[in-house]
Coordinates of C-alpha atoms in Angstrom, one line a residue:
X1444 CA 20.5 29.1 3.7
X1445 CA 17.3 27.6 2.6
X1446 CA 15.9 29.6 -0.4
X1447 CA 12.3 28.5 0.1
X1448 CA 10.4 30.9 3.2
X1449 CA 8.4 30.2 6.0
X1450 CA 4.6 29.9 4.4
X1451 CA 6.2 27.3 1.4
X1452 CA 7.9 25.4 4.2
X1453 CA 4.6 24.9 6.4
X1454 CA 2.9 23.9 3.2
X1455 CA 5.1 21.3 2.2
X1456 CA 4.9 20.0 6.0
X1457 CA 1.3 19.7 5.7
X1458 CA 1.4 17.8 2.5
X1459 CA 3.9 15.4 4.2
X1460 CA 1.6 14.8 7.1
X1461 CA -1.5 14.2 5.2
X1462 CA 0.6 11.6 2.7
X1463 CA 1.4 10.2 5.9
X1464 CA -2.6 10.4 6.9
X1465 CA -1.8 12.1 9.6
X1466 CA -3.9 15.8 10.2
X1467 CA -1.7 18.4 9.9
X1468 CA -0.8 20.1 13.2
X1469 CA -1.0 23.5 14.2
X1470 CA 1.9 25.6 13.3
X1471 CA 4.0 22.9 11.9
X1472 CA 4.7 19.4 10.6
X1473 CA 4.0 16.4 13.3
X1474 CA 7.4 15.0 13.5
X1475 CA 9.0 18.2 14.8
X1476 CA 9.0 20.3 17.4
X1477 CA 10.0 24.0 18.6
X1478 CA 12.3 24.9 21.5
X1479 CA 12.1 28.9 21.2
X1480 CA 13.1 29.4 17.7
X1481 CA 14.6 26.2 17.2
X1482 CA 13.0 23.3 15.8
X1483 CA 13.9 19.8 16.3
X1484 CA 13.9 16.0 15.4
X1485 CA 13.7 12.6 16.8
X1486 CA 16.9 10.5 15.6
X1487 CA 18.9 7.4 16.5
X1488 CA 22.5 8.4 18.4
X1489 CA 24.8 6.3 19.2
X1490 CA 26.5 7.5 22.2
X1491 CA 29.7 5.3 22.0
X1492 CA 31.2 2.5 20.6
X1493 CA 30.2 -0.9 21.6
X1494 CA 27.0 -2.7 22.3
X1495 CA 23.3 -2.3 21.9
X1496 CA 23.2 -0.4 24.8
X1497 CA 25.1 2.4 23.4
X1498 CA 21.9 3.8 21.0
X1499 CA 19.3 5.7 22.2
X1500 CA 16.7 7.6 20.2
X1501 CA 16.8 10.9 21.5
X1502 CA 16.1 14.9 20.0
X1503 CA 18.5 17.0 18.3
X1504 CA 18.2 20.3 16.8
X1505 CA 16.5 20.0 13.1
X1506 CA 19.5 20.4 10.3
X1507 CA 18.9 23.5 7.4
X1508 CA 20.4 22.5 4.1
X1509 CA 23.6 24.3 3.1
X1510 CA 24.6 25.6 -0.3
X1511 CA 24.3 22.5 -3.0
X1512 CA 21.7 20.7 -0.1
X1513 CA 18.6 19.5 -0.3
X1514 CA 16.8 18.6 2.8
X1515 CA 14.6 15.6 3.0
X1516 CA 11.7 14.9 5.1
X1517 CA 12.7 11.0 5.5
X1518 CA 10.1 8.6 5.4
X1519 CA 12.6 5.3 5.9
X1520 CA 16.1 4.2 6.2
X1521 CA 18.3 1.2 5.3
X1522 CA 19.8 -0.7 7.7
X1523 CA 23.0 -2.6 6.5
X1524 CA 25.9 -4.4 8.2
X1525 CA 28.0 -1.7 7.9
X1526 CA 25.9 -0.1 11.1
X1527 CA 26.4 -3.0 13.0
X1528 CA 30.4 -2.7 12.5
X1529 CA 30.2 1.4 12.8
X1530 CA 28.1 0.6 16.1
X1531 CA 31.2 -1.4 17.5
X1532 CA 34.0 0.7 16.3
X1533 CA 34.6 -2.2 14.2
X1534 CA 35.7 0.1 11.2
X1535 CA 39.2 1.8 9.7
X1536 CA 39.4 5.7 11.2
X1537 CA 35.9 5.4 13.2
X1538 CA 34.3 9.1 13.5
X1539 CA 33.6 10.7 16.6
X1540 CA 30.5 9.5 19.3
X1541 CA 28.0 10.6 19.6
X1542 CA 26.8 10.5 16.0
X1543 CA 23.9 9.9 14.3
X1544 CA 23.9 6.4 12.6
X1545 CA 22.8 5.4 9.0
X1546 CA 24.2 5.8 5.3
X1547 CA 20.6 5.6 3.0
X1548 CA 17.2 6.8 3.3
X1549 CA 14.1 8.2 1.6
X1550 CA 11.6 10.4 1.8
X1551 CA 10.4 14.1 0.8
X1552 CA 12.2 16.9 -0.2
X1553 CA 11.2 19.3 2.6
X1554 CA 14.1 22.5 1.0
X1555 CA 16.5 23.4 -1.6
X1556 CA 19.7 24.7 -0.4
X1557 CA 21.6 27.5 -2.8
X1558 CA 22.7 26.3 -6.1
X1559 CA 20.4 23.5 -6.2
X1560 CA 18.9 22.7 -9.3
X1561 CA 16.5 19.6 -11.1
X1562 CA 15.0 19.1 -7.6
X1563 CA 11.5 20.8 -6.0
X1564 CA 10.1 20.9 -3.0
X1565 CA 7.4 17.6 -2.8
X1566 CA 9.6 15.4 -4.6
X1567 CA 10.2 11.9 -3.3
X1568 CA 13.3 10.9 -3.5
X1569 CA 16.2 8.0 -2.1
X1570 CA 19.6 9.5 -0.8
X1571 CA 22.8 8.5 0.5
X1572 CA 24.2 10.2 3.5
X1573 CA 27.8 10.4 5.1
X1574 CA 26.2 9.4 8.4
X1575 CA 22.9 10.9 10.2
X1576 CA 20.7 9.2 8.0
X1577 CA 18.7 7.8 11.6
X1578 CA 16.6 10.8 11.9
X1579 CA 13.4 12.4 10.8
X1580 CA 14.9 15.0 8.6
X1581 CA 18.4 14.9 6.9
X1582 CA 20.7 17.4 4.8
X1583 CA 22.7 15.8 2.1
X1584 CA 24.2 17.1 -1.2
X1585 CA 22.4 16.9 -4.3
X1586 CA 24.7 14.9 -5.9
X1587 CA 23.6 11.8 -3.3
X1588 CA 19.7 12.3 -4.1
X1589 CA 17.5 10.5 -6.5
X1590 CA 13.9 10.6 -7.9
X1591 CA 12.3 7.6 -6.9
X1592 CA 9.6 5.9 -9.4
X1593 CA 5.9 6.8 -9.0
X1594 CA 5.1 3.0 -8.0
X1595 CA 8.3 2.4 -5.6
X1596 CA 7.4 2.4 -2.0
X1597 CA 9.3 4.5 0.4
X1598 CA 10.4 1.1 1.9
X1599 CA 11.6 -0.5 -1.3
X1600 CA 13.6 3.3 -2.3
X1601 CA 15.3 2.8 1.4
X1602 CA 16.5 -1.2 0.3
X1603 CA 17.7 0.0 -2.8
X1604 CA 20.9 2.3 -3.4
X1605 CA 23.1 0.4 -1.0
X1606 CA 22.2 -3.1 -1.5
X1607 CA 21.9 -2.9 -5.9
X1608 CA 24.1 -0.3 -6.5
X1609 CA 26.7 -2.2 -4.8
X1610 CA 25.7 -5.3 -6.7
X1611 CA 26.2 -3.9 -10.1
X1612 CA 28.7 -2.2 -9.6
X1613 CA 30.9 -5.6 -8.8
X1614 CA 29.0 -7.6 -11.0
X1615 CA 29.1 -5.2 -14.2
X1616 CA 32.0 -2.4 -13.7
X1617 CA 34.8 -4.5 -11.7
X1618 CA 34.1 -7.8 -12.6
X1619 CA 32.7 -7.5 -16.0
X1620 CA 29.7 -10.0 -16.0
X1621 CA 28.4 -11.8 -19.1
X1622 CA 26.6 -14.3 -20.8
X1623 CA 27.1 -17.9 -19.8
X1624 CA 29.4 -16.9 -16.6
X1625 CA 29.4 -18.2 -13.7
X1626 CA 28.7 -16.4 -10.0
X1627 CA 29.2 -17.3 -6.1
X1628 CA 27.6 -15.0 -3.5
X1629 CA 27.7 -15.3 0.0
X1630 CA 25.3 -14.2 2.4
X1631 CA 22.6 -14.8 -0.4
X1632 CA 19.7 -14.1 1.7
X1633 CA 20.9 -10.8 2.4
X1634 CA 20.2 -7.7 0.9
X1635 CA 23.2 -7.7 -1.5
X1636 CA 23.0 -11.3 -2.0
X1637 CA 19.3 -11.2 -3.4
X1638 CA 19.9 -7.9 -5.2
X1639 CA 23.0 -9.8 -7.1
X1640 CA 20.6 -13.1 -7.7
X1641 CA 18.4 -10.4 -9.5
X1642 CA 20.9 -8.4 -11.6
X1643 CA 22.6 -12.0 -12.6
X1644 CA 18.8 -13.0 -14.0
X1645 CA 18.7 -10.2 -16.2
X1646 CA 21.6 -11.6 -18.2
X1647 CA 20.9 -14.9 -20.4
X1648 CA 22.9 -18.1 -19.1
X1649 CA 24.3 -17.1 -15.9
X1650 CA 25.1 -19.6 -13.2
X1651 CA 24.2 -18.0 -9.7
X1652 CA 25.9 -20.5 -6.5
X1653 CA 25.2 -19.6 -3.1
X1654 CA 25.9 -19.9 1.1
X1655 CA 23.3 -19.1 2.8
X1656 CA 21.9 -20.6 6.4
X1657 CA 19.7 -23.5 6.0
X1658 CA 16.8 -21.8 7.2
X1659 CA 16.7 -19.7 5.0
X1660 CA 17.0 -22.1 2.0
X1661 CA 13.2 -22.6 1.2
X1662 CA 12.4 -18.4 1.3
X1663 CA 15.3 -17.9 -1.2
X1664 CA 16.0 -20.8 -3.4
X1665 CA 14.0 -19.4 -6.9
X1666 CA 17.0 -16.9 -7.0
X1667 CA 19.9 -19.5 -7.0
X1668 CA 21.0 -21.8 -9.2
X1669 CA 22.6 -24.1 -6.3
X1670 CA 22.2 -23.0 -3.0
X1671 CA 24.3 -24.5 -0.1
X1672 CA 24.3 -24.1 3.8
X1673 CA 26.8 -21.3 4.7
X1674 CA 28.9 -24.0 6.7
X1675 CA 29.2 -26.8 4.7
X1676 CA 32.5 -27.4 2.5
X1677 CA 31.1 -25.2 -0.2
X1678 CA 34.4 -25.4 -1.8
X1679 CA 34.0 -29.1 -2.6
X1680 CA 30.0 -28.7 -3.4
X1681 CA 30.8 -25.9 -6.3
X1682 CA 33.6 -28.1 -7.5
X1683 CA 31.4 -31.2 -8.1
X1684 CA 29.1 -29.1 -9.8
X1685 CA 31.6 -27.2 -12.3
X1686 CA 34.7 -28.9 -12.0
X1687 CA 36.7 -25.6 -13.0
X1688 CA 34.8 -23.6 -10.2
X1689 CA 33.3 -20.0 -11.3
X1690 CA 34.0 -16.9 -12.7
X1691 CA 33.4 -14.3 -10.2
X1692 CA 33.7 -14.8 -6.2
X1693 CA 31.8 -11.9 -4.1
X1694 CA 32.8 -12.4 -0.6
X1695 CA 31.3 -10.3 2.4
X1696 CA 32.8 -12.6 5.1
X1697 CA 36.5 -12.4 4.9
X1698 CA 38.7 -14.6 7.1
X1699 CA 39.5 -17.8 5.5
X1700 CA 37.0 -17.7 2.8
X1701 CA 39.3 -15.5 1.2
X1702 CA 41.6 -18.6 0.4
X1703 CA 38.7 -20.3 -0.7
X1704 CA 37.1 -18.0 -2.9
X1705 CA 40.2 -17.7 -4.8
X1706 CA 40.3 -21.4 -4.8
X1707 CA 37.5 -21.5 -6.8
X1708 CA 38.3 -19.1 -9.4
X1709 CA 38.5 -19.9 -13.0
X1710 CA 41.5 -18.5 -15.1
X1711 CA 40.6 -14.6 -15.6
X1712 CA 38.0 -14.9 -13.0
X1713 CA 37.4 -11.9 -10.3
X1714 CA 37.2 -12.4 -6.6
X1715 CA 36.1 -9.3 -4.9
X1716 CA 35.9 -8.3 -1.1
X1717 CA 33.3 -6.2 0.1
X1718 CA 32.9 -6.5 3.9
X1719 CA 34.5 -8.6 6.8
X1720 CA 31.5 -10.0 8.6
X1721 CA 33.3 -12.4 10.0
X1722 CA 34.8 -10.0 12.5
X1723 CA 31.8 -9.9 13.5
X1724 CA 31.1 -12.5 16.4
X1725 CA 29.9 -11.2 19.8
X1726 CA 27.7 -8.0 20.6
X1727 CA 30.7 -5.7 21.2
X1728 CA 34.6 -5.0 19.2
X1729 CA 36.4 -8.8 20.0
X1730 CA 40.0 -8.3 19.2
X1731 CA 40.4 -12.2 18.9
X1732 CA 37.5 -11.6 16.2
X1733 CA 39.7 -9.4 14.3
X1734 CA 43.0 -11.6 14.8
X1735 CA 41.6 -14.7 13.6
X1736 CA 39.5 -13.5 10.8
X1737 CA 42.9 -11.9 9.8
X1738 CA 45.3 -14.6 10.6
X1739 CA 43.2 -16.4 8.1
X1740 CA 43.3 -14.4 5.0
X1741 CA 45.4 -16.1 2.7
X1742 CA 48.5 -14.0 1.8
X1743 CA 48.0 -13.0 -1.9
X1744 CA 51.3 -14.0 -3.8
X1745 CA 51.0 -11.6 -7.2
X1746 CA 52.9 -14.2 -8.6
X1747 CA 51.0 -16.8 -8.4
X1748 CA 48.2 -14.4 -9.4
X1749 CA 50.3 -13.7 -12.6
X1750 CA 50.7 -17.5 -13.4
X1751 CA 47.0 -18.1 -12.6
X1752 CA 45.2 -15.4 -14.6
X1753 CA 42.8 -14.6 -11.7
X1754 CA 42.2 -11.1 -10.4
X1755 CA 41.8 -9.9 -7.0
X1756 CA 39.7 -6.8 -6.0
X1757 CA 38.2 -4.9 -3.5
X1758 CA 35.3 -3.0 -3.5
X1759 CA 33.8 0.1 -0.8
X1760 CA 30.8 2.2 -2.1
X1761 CA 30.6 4.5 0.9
X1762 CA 34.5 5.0 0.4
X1763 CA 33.9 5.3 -3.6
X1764 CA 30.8 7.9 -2.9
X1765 CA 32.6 10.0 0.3
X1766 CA 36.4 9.8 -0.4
X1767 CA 36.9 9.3 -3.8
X1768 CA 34.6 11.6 -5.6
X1769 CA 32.5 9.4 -7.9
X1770 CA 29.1 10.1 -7.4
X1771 CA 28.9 10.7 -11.1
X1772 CA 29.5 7.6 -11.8
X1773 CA 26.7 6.3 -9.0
X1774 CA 24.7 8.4 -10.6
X1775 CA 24.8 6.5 -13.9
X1776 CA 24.5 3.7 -12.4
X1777 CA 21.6 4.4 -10.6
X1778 CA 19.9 5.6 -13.2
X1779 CA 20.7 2.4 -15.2
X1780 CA 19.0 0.5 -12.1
X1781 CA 15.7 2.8 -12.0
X1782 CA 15.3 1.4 -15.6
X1783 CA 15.1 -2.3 -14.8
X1784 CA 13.0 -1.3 -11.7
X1785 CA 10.8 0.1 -14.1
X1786 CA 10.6 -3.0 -16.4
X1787 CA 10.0 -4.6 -13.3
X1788 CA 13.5 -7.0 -13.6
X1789 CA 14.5 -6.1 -10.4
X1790 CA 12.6 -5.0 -7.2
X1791 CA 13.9 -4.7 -3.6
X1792 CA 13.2 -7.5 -1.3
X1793 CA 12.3 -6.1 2.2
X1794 CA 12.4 -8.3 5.3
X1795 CA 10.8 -6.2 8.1
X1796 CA 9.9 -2.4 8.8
X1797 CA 11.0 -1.4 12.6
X1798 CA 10.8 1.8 14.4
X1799 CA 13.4 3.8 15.0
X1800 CA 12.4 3.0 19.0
X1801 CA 13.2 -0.9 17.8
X1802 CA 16.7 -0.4 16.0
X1803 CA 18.4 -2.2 19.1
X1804 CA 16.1 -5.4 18.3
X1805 CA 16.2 -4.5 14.5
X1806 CA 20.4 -4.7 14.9
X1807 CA 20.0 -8.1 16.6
X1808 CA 18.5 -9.6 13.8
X1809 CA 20.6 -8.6 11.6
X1810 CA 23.8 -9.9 14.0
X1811 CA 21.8 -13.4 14.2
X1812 CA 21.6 -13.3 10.2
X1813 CA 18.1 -13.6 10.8
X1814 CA 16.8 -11.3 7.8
X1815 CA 15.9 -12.3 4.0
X1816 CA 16.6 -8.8 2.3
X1817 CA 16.9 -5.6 3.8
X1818 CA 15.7 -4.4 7.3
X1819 CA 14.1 -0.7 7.0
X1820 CA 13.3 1.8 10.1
X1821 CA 10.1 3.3 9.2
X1822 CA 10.1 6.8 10.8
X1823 CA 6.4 6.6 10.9
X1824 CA 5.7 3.0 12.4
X1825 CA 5.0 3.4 16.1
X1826 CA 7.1 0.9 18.4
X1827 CA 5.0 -2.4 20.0
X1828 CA 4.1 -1.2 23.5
X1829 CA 5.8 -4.2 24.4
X1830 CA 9.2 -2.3 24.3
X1831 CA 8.1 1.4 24.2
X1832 CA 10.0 2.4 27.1
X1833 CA 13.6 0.3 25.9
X1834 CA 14.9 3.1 23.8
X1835 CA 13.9 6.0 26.3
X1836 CA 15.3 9.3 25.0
X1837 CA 18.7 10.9 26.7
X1838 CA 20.5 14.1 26.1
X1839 CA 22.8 14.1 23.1
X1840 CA 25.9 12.8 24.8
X1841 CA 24.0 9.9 25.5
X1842 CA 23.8 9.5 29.3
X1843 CA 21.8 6.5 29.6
X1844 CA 22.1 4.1 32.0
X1845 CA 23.9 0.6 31.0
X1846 CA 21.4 -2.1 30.2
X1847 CA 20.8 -4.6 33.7
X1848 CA 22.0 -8.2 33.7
X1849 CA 18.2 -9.9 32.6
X1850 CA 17.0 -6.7 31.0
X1851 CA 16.8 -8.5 27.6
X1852 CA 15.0 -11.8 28.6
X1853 CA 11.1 -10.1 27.9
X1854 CA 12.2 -7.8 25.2
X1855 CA 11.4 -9.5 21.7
X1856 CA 9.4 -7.5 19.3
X1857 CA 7.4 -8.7 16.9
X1858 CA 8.5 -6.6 13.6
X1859 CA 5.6 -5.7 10.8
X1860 CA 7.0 -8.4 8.2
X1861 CA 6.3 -7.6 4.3

């Protein structure tokens, strides 16, 4: 139950609407809406696994924080790669459709659950949430929420706790990084990719090598030390350069890069996996995806890892956060990042804000590797008129109708690019 009442609740909603410049409507805030007694929400739901076909933005009833909650007005949310592979089922133990999408977001808190302390209503804040982070308003335990900085953007919290949190946690807690090493990242015009260019910067002497596609060379080549196209023999390239190869792999891509990251690894170096993009090939689940990205990961001999001196390693943060119980940890860590955000050593790079109405076209860029940095769904942002009527709303179950052969061809938005 929500210890603050009904008068402190319509206040806060107020204050939301005019930070959002919006006059605040009679009886309530603007992005809700009563049914009898109950109010609800716009959010993203994905109605099953598969393609883009399969999300709608549609109403659901408006969450109330439980005991330990805090419940957030949400301004903007993250969109990572991870909800391109949850989208197609492409995931260990996937939960049941129809859900609401979405693992980070940021905005107001709106209410304090029971128990909650350190928190008050008006504070803007960045959160991680175990799904249902899509939406207008979200519930999530206190232990996932953080106080943003007075000069961060709403955008710039939403690009942060995924994207550098898991960058320092491999660079710094399971790989150990330090002066005069030596780092390859791939996907480097990514969110993770330029979040780990940053947190390498911030430590004297370190080497930074990384696969990105050639478009995107000239956007992002002030954050790499040597940058190569993401299919070139990039194996050979890094060797040319440091004939011993590097001390720390970070591989997003799986399949046979595996066998070359650990290639390149210098005795007591670190390779660590943290996503499998290359499953990732068509619109929907491929199963010969799957098959050949895993018929080509090199089977790890611990021998030969013992005669080597390299490590191997594997890293989750959702599973770390959700399953194994160390959001105190992420907490330190997080806190450790808000500091060099604040002496201005690292700072979110966002590619484009979308609404939630566009997160089918906002998905495809992402699939096409199109973005540099992170893609946000502003809440707020009204969709191009272009495409106003793609993402109609449906019931909860999701009972759209399945996209028509041609439907796509006229259908590009034009995202508001920072």
């Amino acid at each position: 139950m929500a210890k603050e009442g009904v008068e402190k609740a319509e206040e806060t909603e107020q204050m939301i609407e005019k930070e959002a410049g919006k006059e605040p409507a009679e009886g309530g805030g603007g992005g809700s809406h009563r049914l009898g007694d109950a109010q609800e929400m716009r959010a993203v739901v994905l109605a099953g696994f598969g393609g883009l076909n399969k999300l709608r933005v549609t109403r659901k009833a408006m969450p109330e924080p439980q005991d330990g909650e805090l419940k957030i007005r949400v301004k903007a949310c993250g969109l990572n790669f991870i909800d391109l592979m949850v989208r197609q089922g492409n995931i260990d133990n996937p939960p049941k459709t129809p859900l609401v999408p979405g693992f980070e977001c940021s905005g107001i808190v709106e209410a304090l659950g029971d128990s909650v302390k350190g928190y008050e209503i008006g504070d803007r804040v960045m959160a991680f949430v175990n799904y249902n982070a899509w939406a207008e308003v979200v519930c999530t335990p206190v232990e996932f929420v953080y106080k943003i900085p007075d000069d961060m953007s709403f955008s710039e919290a939403a690009a942060f706790p995924m994207n550098f949190v898991t960058a320092y946690m491999m660079l710094f807690e399971v790989a150990n990084l330090r002066e005069g090493m030596s780092v390859l990242v791939h996907s480097a015009g990514g969110g993770v990719g330029q979040a780990v260019a940053q947190l390498c910067s911030t430590i004297p002497n370190v080497t930074v090598f990384g696969t990105a596609s050639s478009f995107k060379h000239e956007a992002i080549k002030d954050s790499m030390t040597h940058l190569f196209d993401r299919n070139a023999d990039y194996v050979q390239e890094v060797k040319r350069i440091s004939a011993e190869g590097v001390d720390i792999v970070l591989d997003c891509l799986c399949g046979d890069n595996t066998g070359k990251g650990l290639s390149l690894l210098k005795p007591l170096g670190t390779y660590i996996l943290y996503g499998s993009s290359n499953m990732v090939t068509g619109e929907t689940k491929s199963f010969f995806s799957f098959a050949k990205s895993w018929w080509q990961v090199e089977k790890v001999n611990p021998i030969k890892l013992y005669e080597e001196n390299k490590v191997i390693a594997g890293f989750s943060l959702l599973n770390l956060l959700f399953k194994q119980g160390r959001a105190g940890l992420i907490r330190g860590v997080v806190d450790k990042l808000i500091g060099l955000y604040n002496q201005k050593k690292i700072k979110p790079v966002v590619d484009s804000l979308w609404a939630l109405e566009e997160v089918k076209e906002a998905m495809q860029r992402i699939h096409d590797r199109g973005n540099i940095g992170k893609l946000i769904l502003d809440v707020e942002k009204a969709p191009t008129p272009l495409m106003a009527n793609d993402s109609t709303e449906t019931s909860e179950a999701g009972e759209e109708e399945e996209d028509h052969e041609g439907d796509g061809e006229n259908k590009e938005r034009m995202p508001f690019i920072q």
